Every structure is written in C-alpha cells, then in structure tokens.
Amino acid sequence: MAKVIVTVAPTGGMASKAQNPNLPTQPAEIAESVHKSWKEGAAIAALHARRPDDEATCNDGIYRDINRRIRERCDIILNNSTGGGSSGDMLVPRPDGLFESSFEERLKGCEAGAEMATFDGMTFADVHGGREILVVTTPSRCEALAKRMQERGIKPEWEVFGPQHILQDVTRLIEKGYDKPPYYINMVLGADKGFQGAMPYSHDILAAMIRMLPPQSIFCVSGIGPAQLPATTQAILLGGHVRVGLEDNNYYSRGQLATNEQLVARTVRIIKELNHEPASPAEARDILGLKAV
C-alpha cells in the first residue's frame, strides 16, 4: 500500500474571486482553507501571496503572515511560490509594450521561512488578462534562485510544464548539487492555453515525461482545469503524487464551483479506492527528506 502525497494549491497567482467566490486570497482566508484541506488529507500547501487588493505578490511579510497563521493551526508542509503570478507586484512594464515578471520579487518567496518553494527554471510567455508577460528565468537566474534556496535550507519543488524543462535546467541544477534526493518534480499539464511552451495533458505525454525524470526523482502531477481529475488519477496509478486546488481548477464538476477542501476530499477518496493511503504531513516529510516540525 503506497503513501500518496496530496498537495493543495489554494490560491495561485492568476484566478480571481470574480471567477470563483470560494477562492481564498487574504492570509486569514488562505489559512482557513488550508486548515480545512489538511483535515481532508492534504500534506503540502502550495501557497501564493496576494496583496490586500487581491493582486499577486511575493511580499515576504505577507508570506510570513500566511505561514504563521497556518502553522498555528496544523503541521502541513509550507511551500511558498517563487513564481508569483500575473498581476500586481509581479508585473514590470517594458518599452516594447510587453510586461515582464519581476525576478527580484520572485526571490522574496524564499524569505518567509517555508520548508519548500516552487522552482520554475524556464523562460516562457504567460498570456493573461490581455497581457503578454515574459517570465525570464535564464540559466544565471536559475543559479541565483537555486543558491538562494540552498542557503535558506529550502527544498525545491521543481515545477515543469514540458519535457524540455525536465531535460534542461532542472537536470542541470540537480546534477550540480542544488538539491538532495529524492528530487520532487511537479509536472503541470494542461496549461498550454495560457503558457507558451506548456504541454496539454494526455496519457502519452505524462507517461513520456515520467520516463525523462532524473534518477532518484519522485513526481507530482498537477492538471489545469478539466485535466485535473484524469491527470491526478493517472498519476496515482503510475506511482506518483498529486496536486489539486483552486489554483489549477475552479470547478468540482461541469457548472459546479469547487472549494479547495472538496477537491482534496475527492482525491483522497480516489487514493483509498485504489488501495493506497494519503500521506500525513509527517510521512510526507519523511518521504521528501525534510526535517520534522
């Protein structure tokens, strides 16, 4: 019987309350949603910060507030984003009419005492809200971000959107010693409509990407929108771990808006029906090589 790590991604950096009123955006709301999701079986919280006006940020003070509120309630693993989002503090206007995601702002996601942080080691275009946003993570910026995480004792969650992301900087940085095994690689599929260079979800694409993982890797799968349910179910069948939540998917079923805890509860039911068990936060820390809390 395998232990499956369930990550809840409660907020993300793109969705809005206008799309789903259940989306938690402020620290108290996020902490409450994460606590409910922990009670349903989530072991990791993949967190994004928002400003008081709900726009995206990586402000370390806001992250500290979120982390503190969650830790007062439960022992879930804290994973802060260094991706940020597609609005607010993350956007830097460019003279060519495009926008660029602020790398300096992204680095702040390492400064709030989280155990893990997302690592998007690639350069791509994010099309959101009528804007084209360049997310520039060159090799030298990858090194800077990897060093920052290593110095802070943060384990990377290597987030990839296609095979090239596995085979290029993620593998290079792992081989240079910026992480210790097991390497936790989160494959995000179904984001191709918004991220240039991202892959759609299919059984064959996921299976191929798993075969490309560096030795001593364990994998998590995130599916965007309607891909969430089939992609995460396939991940469980293939021996992986899963991420669910309103960052990736606003709906429980066609026309029915979801809550984070509903999505976690359904995933835990599927895990149990497949004769596995959801990992507790303590078990997930043991699997990932993290320190106990």
Coordinates of N, CA, C and O in Angstrom, one line a residue, residues 179-274:
D179 N 20.2 20.3 -5.0 CA 19.1 19.6 -4.3 C 19.7 18.2 -3.9 O 20.6 17.7 -4.4
K180 N 19.1 17.6 -2.8 CA 19.4 16.3 -2.4 C 18.3 15.3 -2.7 O 17.1 15.7 -2.7
P181 N 18.6 14.1 -3.1 CA 17.5 13.2 -3.4 C 16.7 12.9 -2.1 O 17.2 12.9 -1.0
P182 N 15.4 12.5 -2.3 CA 14.7 12.4 -3.6 C 14.4 13.8 -4.2 O 14.0 14.7 -3.4
Y183 N 14.4 14.0 -5.5 CA 14.1 15.2 -6.2 C 12.6 15.2 -6.4 O 12.1 14.3 -7.0
Y184 N 11.9 16.3 -6.0 CA 10.5 16.3 -6.1 C 10.1 17.2 -7.3 O 10.3 18.4 -7.3
I185 N 9.6 16.6 -8.3 CA 9.3 17.2 -9.6 C 7.8 17.3 -9.9 O 7.2 16.2 -10.0
N186 N 7.3 18.5 -9.9 CA 5.8 18.7 -10.2 C 5.6 19.0 -11.7 O 6.1 20.0 -12.2
M187 N 4.9 18.0 -12.3 CA 4.6 18.2 -13.7 C 3.2 18.8 -13.9 O 2.2 18.2 -13.6
V188 N 3.2 20.0 -14.4 CA 1.9 20.8 -14.6 C 1.5 20.6 -16.1 O 2.2 21.1 -17.0
L189 N 0.4 20.0 -16.3 CA -0.1 19.7 -17.7 C -1.5 20.3 -17.9 O -2.3 20.4 -16.9
G190 N -1.7 20.8 -19.1 CA -3.0 21.5 -19.4 C -2.9 23.0 -19.4 O -4.0 23.6 -19.5
A191 N -1.7 23.5 -19.2 CA -1.6 25.0 -19.1 C -1.2 25.6 -20.5 O -0.8 26.8 -20.5
D192 N -1.3 24.8 -21.5 CA -0.9 25.2 -22.8 C -1.7 26.4 -23.4 O -1.1 27.1 -24.3
K193 N -2.9 26.6 -23.0 CA -3.6 27.8 -23.5 C -3.2 29.1 -22.9 O -3.5 30.1 -23.5
G194 N -2.5 29.1 -21.8 CA -2.0 30.3 -21.2 C -0.5 30.5 -21.2 O 0.0 31.6 -21.2
F195 N 0.2 29.4 -21.2 CA 1.7 29.5 -21.1 C 2.3 28.9 -22.4 O 2.1 27.7 -22.7
Q196 N 3.0 29.8 -23.2 CA 3.6 29.3 -24.4 C 4.7 28.4 -24.0 O 5.6 28.7 -23.2
G197 N 4.7 27.2 -24.6 CA 5.7 26.2 -24.3 C 5.2 25.1 -23.3 O 5.9 24.1 -23.1
A198 N 4.0 25.3 -22.7 CA 3.5 24.3 -21.8 C 2.8 23.2 -22.7 O 2.3 23.4 -23.8
M199 N 2.7 22.0 -22.1 CA 2.1 20.9 -22.8 C 0.7 20.6 -22.3 O 0.3 20.8 -21.2
P200 N -0.2 20.2 -23.2 CA -1.5 19.7 -22.8 C -1.4 18.4 -22.1 O -0.4 17.8 -22.1
Y201 N -2.5 18.0 -21.4 CA -2.5 16.7 -20.7 C -2.9 15.7 -21.7 O -3.9 15.8 -22.4
S202 N -2.2 14.6 -21.7 CA -2.6 13.3 -22.3 C -1.9 12.2 -21.6 O -0.8 12.4 -21.0
H203 N -2.4 11.0 -21.6 CA -1.8 9.8 -21.0 C -0.4 9.7 -21.6 O 0.6 9.5 -20.8
D204 N -0.2 9.8 -22.9 CA 1.1 9.6 -23.5 C 2.1 10.6 -23.1 O 3.3 10.3 -22.9
I205 N 1.6 11.9 -23.1 CA 2.6 13.0 -22.7 C 3.1 12.8 -21.2 O 4.3 12.9 -21.0
L206 N 2.2 12.5 -20.3 CA 2.6 12.3 -18.9 C 3.5 11.1 -18.8 O 4.5 11.2 -18.1
A207 N 3.1 10.0 -19.5 CA 4.0 8.8 -19.4 C 5.4 9.1 -19.9 O 6.4 8.6 -19.4
A208 N 5.5 9.8 -21.0 CA 6.8 10.1 -21.6 C 7.6 11.0 -20.7 O 8.8 10.8 -20.5
M209 N 7.0 12.0 -20.0 CA 7.7 12.9 -19.1 C 8.2 12.2 -17.9 O 9.3 12.4 -17.4
I210 N 7.4 11.2 -17.4 CA 7.9 10.4 -16.3 C 9.2 9.7 -16.6 O 10.1 9.6 -15.8
R211 N 9.3 9.1 -17.9 CA 10.5 8.4 -18.3 C 11.7 9.3 -18.4 O 12.8 8.8 -18.4
M212 N 11.5 10.6 -18.5 CA 12.6 11.6 -18.6 C 13.1 12.1 -17.3 O 14.1 12.8 -17.3
L213 N 12.5 11.7 -16.2 CA 12.9 12.3 -14.9 C 14.3 11.8 -14.5 O 14.7 10.7 -14.8
P214 N 15.1 12.7 -13.9 CA 16.4 12.3 -13.4 C 16.3 11.1 -12.4 O 15.3 10.9 -11.7
P215 N 17.3 10.3 -12.3 CA 17.3 9.2 -11.3 C 17.1 9.8 -9.9 O 17.5 10.9 -9.6
Q216 N 16.4 9.0 -9.1 CA 16.1 9.3 -7.7 C 15.1 10.5 -7.6 O 15.0 11.1 -6.6
S217 N 14.3 10.6 -8.6 CA 13.2 11.6 -8.6 C 11.9 10.9 -8.1 O 11.7 9.7 -8.4
I218 N 11.1 11.7 -7.5 CA 9.7 11.3 -7.3 C 8.8 12.4 -7.9 O 9.3 13.5 -8.0
F219 N 7.7 12.1 -8.4 CA 6.9 13.1 -9.2 C 5.5 13.3 -8.6 O 4.9 12.5 -8.0
C220 N 5.1 14.6 -8.9 CA 3.8 15.0 -8.6 C 3.2 15.5 -9.9 O 3.9 16.0 -10.8
V221 N 1.8 15.4 -10.0 CA 1.2 15.8 -11.2 C 0.1 16.8 -10.9 O -0.7 16.6 -9.9
S222 N 0.1 17.9 -11.6 CA -1.0 19.0 -11.5 C -1.6 19.1 -12.8 O -1.0 19.2 -13.9
G223 N -3.0 19.0 -12.9 CA -3.7 19.2 -14.1 C -4.5 20.5 -14.1 O -5.2 20.7 -13.1
I224 N -4.5 21.2 -15.1 CA -5.2 22.5 -15.2 C -6.6 22.3 -15.7 O -6.8 21.6 -16.7
G225 N -7.6 22.9 -15.0 CA -9.0 22.9 -15.5 C -9.5 21.5 -15.5 O -9.3 20.7 -14.6
P226 N -10.2 21.1 -16.6 CA -10.7 19.8 -16.7 C -9.7 18.6 -16.8 O -10.1 17.5 -16.6
A227 N -8.4 19.0 -16.9 CA -7.4 17.9 -16.9 C -7.1 17.5 -15.5 O -6.4 16.5 -15.3
Q228 N -7.5 18.3 -14.5 CA -7.1 17.9 -13.1 C -7.5 16.5 -12.7 O -6.7 15.8 -12.2
L229 N -8.7 16.1 -12.9 CA -9.2 14.8 -12.4 C -8.5 13.7 -13.1 O -8.0 12.8 -12.5
P230 N -8.5 13.6 -14.5 CA -7.8 12.5 -15.1 C -6.3 12.5 -14.9 O -5.7 11.4 -14.7
A231 N -5.7 13.7 -14.9 CA -4.2 13.7 -14.7 C -3.8 13.2 -13.4 O -2.8 12.5 -13.2
T232 N -4.5 13.7 -12.3 CA -4.1 13.2 -11.0 C -4.4 11.8 -10.8 O -3.7 11.0 -10.1
T233 N -5.5 11.3 -11.3 CA -5.8 9.9 -11.2 C -4.8 9.0 -11.9 O -4.3 8.0 -11.3
Q234 N -4.4 9.4 -13.1 CA -3.3 8.7 -13.8 C -2.0 8.7 -13.0 O -1.3 7.7 -12.9
A235 N -1.7 9.9 -12.3 CA -0.5 10.0 -11.5 C -0.5 8.9 -10.4 O 0.5 8.3 -10.1
I236 N -1.6 8.8 -9.7 CA -1.7 7.8 -8.7 C -1.5 6.4 -9.2 O -0.7 5.6 -8.6
L237 N -2.1 6.1 -10.3 CA -1.9 4.8 -10.9 C -0.5 4.5 -11.3 O 0.0 3.3 -11.3
L238 N 0.3 5.5 -11.7 CA 1.7 5.4 -12.1 C 2.7 5.5 -11.0 O 3.9 5.6 -11.2
G239 N 2.2 5.6 -9.8 CA 3.1 5.7 -8.6 C 3.5 7.0 -8.2 O 4.5 7.2 -7.5
G240 N 2.8 8.1 -8.6 CA 3.2 9.4 -8.2 C 2.3 10.1 -7.2 O 1.5 9.4 -6.5
H241 N 2.5 11.3 -7.0 CA 1.8 12.2 -6.0 C 1.0 13.2 -6.8 O 1.1 13.3 -8.0
V242 N 0.2 14.0 -6.1 CA -0.8 14.8 -6.8 C -1.0 16.2 -6.1 O -0.8 16.3 -4.9
R243 N -1.3 17.2 -7.0 CA -1.7 18.5 -6.5 C -3.1 18.8 -7.0 O -3.4 18.6 -8.2
V244 N -3.9 19.3 -6.2 CA -5.3 19.8 -6.5 C -5.5 21.1 -5.8 O -4.8 21.5 -4.9
G245 N -6.6 21.8 -6.3 CA -6.9 23.1 -5.6 C -7.3 24.1 -6.6 O -7.2 23.9 -7.9
L246 N -7.8 25.3 -6.1 CA -8.4 26.3 -7.0 C -7.3 27.0 -7.8 O -7.7 27.8 -8.7
E247 N -6.0 26.9 -7.4 CA -5.0 27.5 -8.3 C -5.1 26.9 -9.7 O -4.9 27.6 -10.7
D248 N -5.5 25.6 -9.8 CA -5.5 24.9 -11.0 C -6.9 24.7 -11.7 O -7.0 24.5 -12.9
N249 N -7.9 24.7 -10.9 CA -9.2 24.3 -11.3 C -10.3 24.9 -10.5 O -10.3 24.6 -9.2
N250 N -11.2 25.6 -11.0 CA -12.3 26.3 -10.3 C -13.5 25.4 -10.1 O -14.3 25.8 -9.3
Y251 N -13.6 24.3 -10.8 CA -14.8 23.5 -10.8 C -14.7 22.1 -10.2 O -13.7 21.4 -10.4
Y252 N -15.7 21.7 -9.5 CA -15.8 20.3 -9.0 C -16.3 19.4 -10.1 O -15.9 18.3 -10.3
S253 N -17.3 19.9 -10.8 CA -17.9 19.2 -12.0 C -18.4 20.3 -12.9 O -18.3 21.5 -12.6
R254 N -18.9 20.0 -14.1 CA -19.3 21.0 -15.0 C -20.4 21.9 -14.4 O -21.4 21.4 -13.9
G255 N -20.1 23.2 -14.3 CA -21.0 24.1 -13.8 C -21.1 24.3 -12.3 O -21.8 25.1 -11.8
Q256 N -20.3 23.4 -11.6 CA -20.3 23.5 -10.1 C -19.0 24.0 -9.6 O -18.0 23.3 -9.7
L257 N -19.0 25.2 -9.0 CA -17.8 25.7 -8.5 C -17.3 24.9 -7.3 O -18.1 24.4 -6.5
A258 N -16.0 24.8 -7.1 CA -15.4 24.0 -6.1 C -14.9 24.8 -4.9 O -14.8 26.0 -5.0
T259 N -14.6 24.1 -3.8 CA -13.8 24.6 -2.8 C -12.5 23.8 -2.7 O -12.5 22.6 -3.3
N260 N -11.5 24.3 -2.1 CA -10.3 23.5 -2.0 C -10.5 22.2 -1.3 O -10.0 21.1 -1.7
E261 N -11.2 22.3 -0.2 CA -11.4 21.0 0.6 C -12.2 20.0 -0.1 O -11.9 18.8 0.0
Q262 N -13.1 20.4 -1.0 CA -13.8 19.4 -1.8 C -12.9 18.7 -2.8 O -13.0 17.5 -2.9
L263 N -12.0 19.4 -3.4 CA -11.1 18.8 -4.3 C -10.1 17.9 -3.6 O -9.8 16.8 -4.2
V264 N -9.7 18.2 -2.4 CA -8.8 17.4 -1.7 C -9.6 16.1 -1.3 O -9.1 15.0 -1.4
A265 N -10.8 16.3 -0.8 CA -11.6 15.1 -0.3 C -11.8 14.1 -1.4 O -11.7 12.9 -1.2
R266 N -12.1 14.6 -2.6 CA -12.4 13.7 -3.7 C -11.1 12.9 -4.0 O -11.1 11.7 -4.3
T267 N -10.0 13.6 -4.0 CA -8.7 13.0 -4.4 C -8.4 11.9 -3.3 O -7.9 10.8 -3.7
V268 N -8.6 12.2 -2.1 CA -8.3 11.2 -1.0 C -9.2 10.0 -1.2 O -8.8 8.8 -1.0
R269 N -10.5 10.2 -1.6 CA -11.4 9.1 -1.8 C -10.8 8.2 -2.9 O -10.8 7.0 -2.9
I270 N -10.3 8.8 -4.0 CA -9.8 8.1 -5.1 C -8.6 7.3 -4.7 O -8.4 6.1 -5.1
I271 N -7.7 7.9 -4.0 CA -6.5 7.3 -3.5 C -6.9 6.0 -2.7 O -6.3 4.9 -2.9
K272 N -7.8 6.1 -1.8 CA -8.2 5.0 -1.0 C -8.9 3.9 -1.8 O -8.7 2.7 -1.6
E273 N -9.7 4.3 -2.8 CA -10.4 3.3 -3.7 C -9.3 2.5 -4.5 O -9.6 1.4 -4.8
L274 N -8.2 3.1 -4.7 CA -7.1 2.4 -5.4 C -6.2 1.7 -4.5 O -5.1 1.3 -4.9

